[in-house]
Coordinates of C-alpha atoms in Angstrom, one line a residue:
M87 CA 98.3 89.3 85.4
K88 CA 94.7 89.6 84.4
M89 CA 93.9 90.7 80.8
S90 CA 90.3 91.2 79.8
E91 CA 90.1 94.1 77.3
D92 CA 91.9 94.6 74.0
L93 CA 95.0 96.4 75.1
R94 CA 95.4 97.8 71.6
L95 CA 92.6 100.2 72.4
T96 CA 94.4 101.4 75.6
P97 CA 95.6 105.1 75.7
T98 CA 99.4 105.0 75.9
L99 CA 99.8 108.2 77.9
E100 CA 103.1 108.9 76.2
E101 CA 102.6 112.6 75.5
E102 CA 104.6 114.9 77.7
Y103 CA 102.9 117.3 80.2
M104 CA 104.8 120.5 80.1
L105 CA 105.9 122.1 83.4
S106 CA 107.1 125.6 83.9
E107 CA 110.2 126.4 86.0
T108 CA 107.8 128.2 88.4
Q109 CA 105.8 125.0 89.0
I110 CA 109.0 123.0 89.6
T111 CA 110.3 125.6 92.0
E112 CA 107.0 125.8 93.8
F113 CA 106.9 122.1 94.3
Q114 CA 110.4 121.8 95.6
K115 CA 109.8 124.7 98.0
N116 CA 106.3 123.7 99.3
G117 CA 106.5 119.9 98.9
H118 CA 103.2 119.7 97.0
L119 CA 101.6 120.9 93.7
Y120 CA 98.3 120.7 91.9
L121 CA 98.2 120.1 88.2
K122 CA 95.0 120.1 86.0
G123 CA 94.4 117.6 83.3
V124 CA 97.3 115.2 84.0
A125 CA 95.1 112.5 82.5
S126 CA 92.6 113.2 79.7
K127 CA 88.9 112.5 80.0
Q128 CA 89.4 109.7 77.4
A129 CA 92.1 108.1 79.5
V130 CA 90.0 108.3 82.7
D131 CA 87.0 106.9 80.9
V132 CA 89.1 103.9 79.8
Y133 CA 91.0 103.2 83.1
R134 CA 88.4 104.0 85.7
P135 CA 86.2 100.9 85.1
R136 CA 89.3 98.8 85.0
I137 CA 90.6 100.1 88.3
E138 CA 87.1 99.8 89.8
Q139 CA 86.9 96.2 88.7
A140 CA 90.3 95.4 90.2
V141 CA 89.3 97.0 93.5
K142 CA 86.1 94.9 93.5
E143 CA 88.0 91.7 92.9
R144 CA 90.7 92.3 95.4
N145 CA 88.8 94.0 98.2
Q146 CA 88.8 91.8 101.3
Q147 CA 87.2 94.4 103.7
T148 CA 84.1 92.8 105.2
K149 CA 83.6 94.9 108.3
A150 CA 81.0 97.6 108.4
L151 CA 82.5 101.2 108.7
S152 CA 81.3 101.4 112.3
E153 CA 83.4 98.3 113.2
R154 CA 86.7 99.5 111.7
D155 CA 89.6 101.5 113.3
T156 CA 90.5 105.0 112.1
Y157 CA 92.7 103.7 109.3
G158 CA 90.1 101.3 108.1
K159 CA 87.4 104.0 108.0
A160 CA 89.6 106.2 105.9
F161 CA 89.5 104.2 102.7
I162 CA 89.5 100.9 100.9
Q163 CA 93.1 100.4 99.9
I164 CA 94.3 98.1 97.1
S165 CA 97.9 98.1 96.1
N166 CA 100.1 97.1 93.2
I167 CA 97.2 96.7 90.8
W168 CA 99.6 97.1 87.9
A169 CA 101.2 93.8 88.8
T170 CA 97.9 91.8 88.8
H171 CA 95.9 93.6 86.1
A172 CA 97.6 94.1 82.7
N173 CA 94.8 96.4 81.6
V174 CA 95.8 98.9 84.4
A175 CA 99.6 98.5 84.0
H176 CA 99.6 101.0 81.1
F177 CA 98.2 103.6 83.4
V178 CA 100.5 103.0 86.3
L179 CA 103.7 102.7 84.2
A180 CA 102.8 105.6 81.9
R181 CA 105.8 107.7 80.8
R182 CA 103.7 110.9 81.0
F183 CA 103.2 110.5 84.7
A184 CA 106.7 109.2 85.4
K185 CA 108.4 112.2 83.6
L186 CA 106.4 114.6 85.7
A187 CA 107.6 112.9 88.8
A188 CA 111.2 113.1 87.6
D189 CA 111.0 116.7 86.5
L190 CA 109.4 117.8 89.8
M191 CA 112.1 116.2 91.9
G192 CA 114.9 117.2 89.5
V193 CA 116.2 113.6 89.0
D194 CA 117.3 111.7 85.9
G195 CA 115.1 108.7 86.3
V196 CA 112.3 107.2 88.5
R197 CA 111.2 103.7 89.5
I198 CA 107.8 102.5 90.7
Y199 CA 107.5 101.8 94.4
H200 CA 103.9 100.7 94.2
D201 CA 100.4 102.0 93.2
Q202 CA 97.4 102.3 95.5
A203 CA 93.7 102.7 94.7
L204 CA 92.2 104.6 97.7
F205 CA 88.4 104.6 97.6
K206 CA 86.9 106.6 100.4
E207 CA 83.4 105.3 100.9
P208 CA 80.2 107.3 101.7
S209 CA 80.5 108.4 105.3
G210 CA 84.1 107.3 105.3
G211 CA 86.4 108.8 107.9
H212 CA 89.1 111.3 107.7
T213 CA 92.7 110.4 106.7
P214 CA 94.9 111.4 109.7
W215 CA 98.0 113.6 109.4
H216 CA 101.0 111.5 108.4
Q217 CA 104.2 111.2 106.4
D218 CA 104.2 108.5 103.7
Q219 CA 107.9 107.8 104.0
V220 CA 107.8 106.4 107.5
Y221 CA 106.7 103.2 105.7
W222 CA 109.4 103.2 103.0
P223 CA 112.9 101.6 103.6
L224 CA 114.7 103.8 101.1
D225 CA 117.8 105.9 101.5
T226 CA 116.6 108.9 99.4
R227 CA 114.5 112.0 100.0
N228 CA 113.5 111.9 96.4
T229 CA 110.2 110.1 96.7
I230 CA 106.9 111.4 95.3
T231 CA 103.3 110.4 95.1
L232 CA 100.8 111.2 92.3
W233 CA 97.3 111.4 93.7
M234 CA 94.6 111.4 91.0
P235 CA 90.8 111.4 91.4
L236 CA 89.0 109.2 88.9
V237 CA 85.7 111.1 89.6
D238 CA 85.0 114.8 90.0
I239 CA 85.5 115.7 93.6
P240 CA 83.2 118.5 94.9
K241 CA 84.1 120.7 97.9
E242 CA 81.8 118.7 100.1
V243 CA 84.0 115.6 99.7
G244 CA 87.3 117.5 99.8
T245 CA 90.8 116.6 98.7
M246 CA 94.1 116.4 100.6
T247 CA 95.5 119.1 102.9
F248 CA 99.2 119.6 102.9
A249 CA 101.5 121.3 105.4
S250 CA 103.7 123.4 103.2
A251 CA 107.5 123.0 103.5
S252 CA 107.1 120.1 106.0
H253 CA 109.2 117.9 103.7
T254 CA 112.2 120.1 104.6
K255 CA 112.0 118.8 108.1
G256 CA 112.6 115.2 106.9
F257 CA 111.7 112.5 109.3
I258 CA 109.4 113.9 112.1
S259 CA 107.8 110.9 113.7
K260 CA 107.6 107.1 113.4
L261 CA 103.8 107.2 114.0
E262 CA 101.8 105.3 111.4
I263 CA 98.4 106.6 110.3
S264 CA 96.3 106.7 113.4
D265 CA 94.4 108.9 115.8
E266 CA 97.8 109.4 117.6
S267 CA 99.5 110.5 114.4
H268 CA 96.7 113.0 113.7
K269 CA 96.9 114.5 117.1
N270 CA 100.6 114.7 117.5
L271 CA 101.4 115.9 113.9
K272 CA 98.6 118.5 114.0
E273 CA 100.2 119.9 117.2
Y274 CA 103.6 119.9 115.4
I275 CA 102.1 121.8 112.4
E276 CA 100.5 124.4 114.6
Y277 CA 103.6 124.8 116.8
H278 CA 105.8 125.4 113.8
Q279 CA 103.2 127.5 112.1
L280 CA 103.4 125.6 108.9
P281 CA 100.9 126.9 106.3
Q282 CA 98.1 124.4 105.4
V283 CA 96.9 124.2 101.8
N284 CA 93.8 122.4 100.5
Y285 CA 93.2 122.6 96.7
G286 CA 89.5 122.1 97.1
E287 CA 87.4 120.6 94.3
M288 CA 89.2 118.7 91.6
S289 CA 88.1 117.2 88.3
A290 CA 88.7 113.6 87.3
G291 CA 92.2 113.4 85.8
D292 CA 93.6 116.3 87.7
A293 CA 96.4 115.4 90.1
T294 CA 98.4 116.5 93.1
F295 CA 102.0 115.5 93.7
H296 CA 103.7 115.5 97.1
Y297 CA 107.1 114.4 98.5
G298 CA 107.3 111.4 100.7
W299 CA 108.1 113.5 103.7
T300 CA 105.3 116.1 103.2
L301 CA 102.8 116.0 106.0
H302 CA 99.2 115.6 104.6
S303 CA 95.7 114.6 105.6
A304 CA 92.2 114.5 104.1
P305 CA 88.7 115.1 105.4
G306 CA 86.0 112.4 105.6
N307 CA 83.4 111.8 103.0
P308 CA 80.0 113.2 104.0
T309 CA 78.3 112.4 100.7
K310 CA 76.8 109.3 99.1
Q311 CA 79.5 109.2 96.4
V312 CA 82.6 107.1 96.6
R313 CA 85.7 109.3 96.4
E314 CA 87.7 107.2 93.9
V315 CA 91.4 108.0 93.8
M316 CA 94.4 106.3 92.2
T317 CA 97.9 106.9 93.4
I318 CA 101.3 106.1 92.1
I319 CA 104.5 106.3 94.2
Y320 CA 107.9 106.9 92.6
F321 CA 111.4 107.1 93.8
A322 CA 114.6 108.2 92.2
D323 CA 116.6 105.6 90.3
G324 CA 119.8 104.7 92.1
A325 CA 118.2 104.7 95.6
R326 CA 119.2 101.9 97.9
V327 CA 117.4 99.8 100.5
I328 CA 118.0 100.8 104.2
E329 CA 117.8 98.6 107.3
P330 CA 114.1 98.6 108.3
D331 CA 113.8 100.4 111.7
S332 CA 110.1 99.6 112.2
N333 CA 107.6 96.8 111.6
A334 CA 106.0 99.0 108.9
R335 CA 109.2 99.2 107.0
K336 CA 109.9 95.5 107.4
N337 CA 106.5 94.8 105.9
D338 CA 107.1 97.2 103.0
L339 CA 110.6 95.7 102.3
K340 CA 109.0 92.3 102.0
S341 CA 106.0 93.4 100.0
W342 CA 107.3 96.1 97.6
L343 CA 111.1 95.3 97.4
P344 CA 111.0 91.5 97.4
E345 CA 114.2 89.5 97.6
L346 CA 116.2 92.7 98.4
A347 CA 118.4 93.3 101.4
P348 CA 119.7 96.5 103.1
G349 CA 122.4 98.1 100.9
D350 CA 121.0 96.6 97.7
L351 CA 119.9 98.9 94.8
A352 CA 116.2 99.3 95.0
K353 CA 115.3 97.7 91.7
S354 CA 113.4 94.4 92.3
R355 CA 111.0 92.9 89.7
L356 CA 108.3 95.1 91.3
N357 CA 110.3 98.4 90.8
P358 CA 110.5 98.9 87.0
L359 CA 112.4 101.9 85.7
V360 CA 109.5 103.9 84.1
Y361 CA 111.4 107.0 83.0
T362 CA 115.0 108.0 82.4
R363 CA 116.5 110.9 80.6
A364 CA 119.2 108.6 79.1

């Protein structure tokens, strides 16, 4: 785990973010929610360069945008930064964020699945419609992703679009992120007349949360600014590993739930308990 800055100067992110009952109800009904100021400007100013440096060090993408497939054009994706860079771990494992995840889902505790830096490059492509949980070999519906921009995002760049209440449908399709998933799931949304919500411009440190089964997509980046986003995925403590039914889930089991087998409690060395009411 790389350590370069004095961690004593790192914001702890321990202070609670207070939610209203209305916000919790809205999230559980629609499957997504936008919250302002989840991380302070001070915290973003500290962690953004650390995350940027980690992305720079670990990025292995060498193809030009024009040579990549749809998934590759969507963003540069670097995962589990917390496990390799101690100066980012305080951010990913923050109690402030984890309690929000637990409160929104109405569970007693949450563990980390993994984090992801998602940097959409200038002229980067759209992110096709998909469900995150088709990748995750977990036996619970209580999974959630925090999606936080590290830079201000103007309307021209755009943020994620969610299909409201799509999480109530559970598993819809095994399709991974692709042109096919975009076409088929777009048709599904239109057929079922699911409302689509885009929260528009967001400030650095704001965040959206969405369930693992919530359908979502994002537009391309027509600007010259990189859309820098950090995400953290949580699942309810007590979840178990299920038998992987796809190559995507087999890969995830190996990568993010190492040394575990179907039926095991999902609590490997990479899945720390980051919040519990106990």
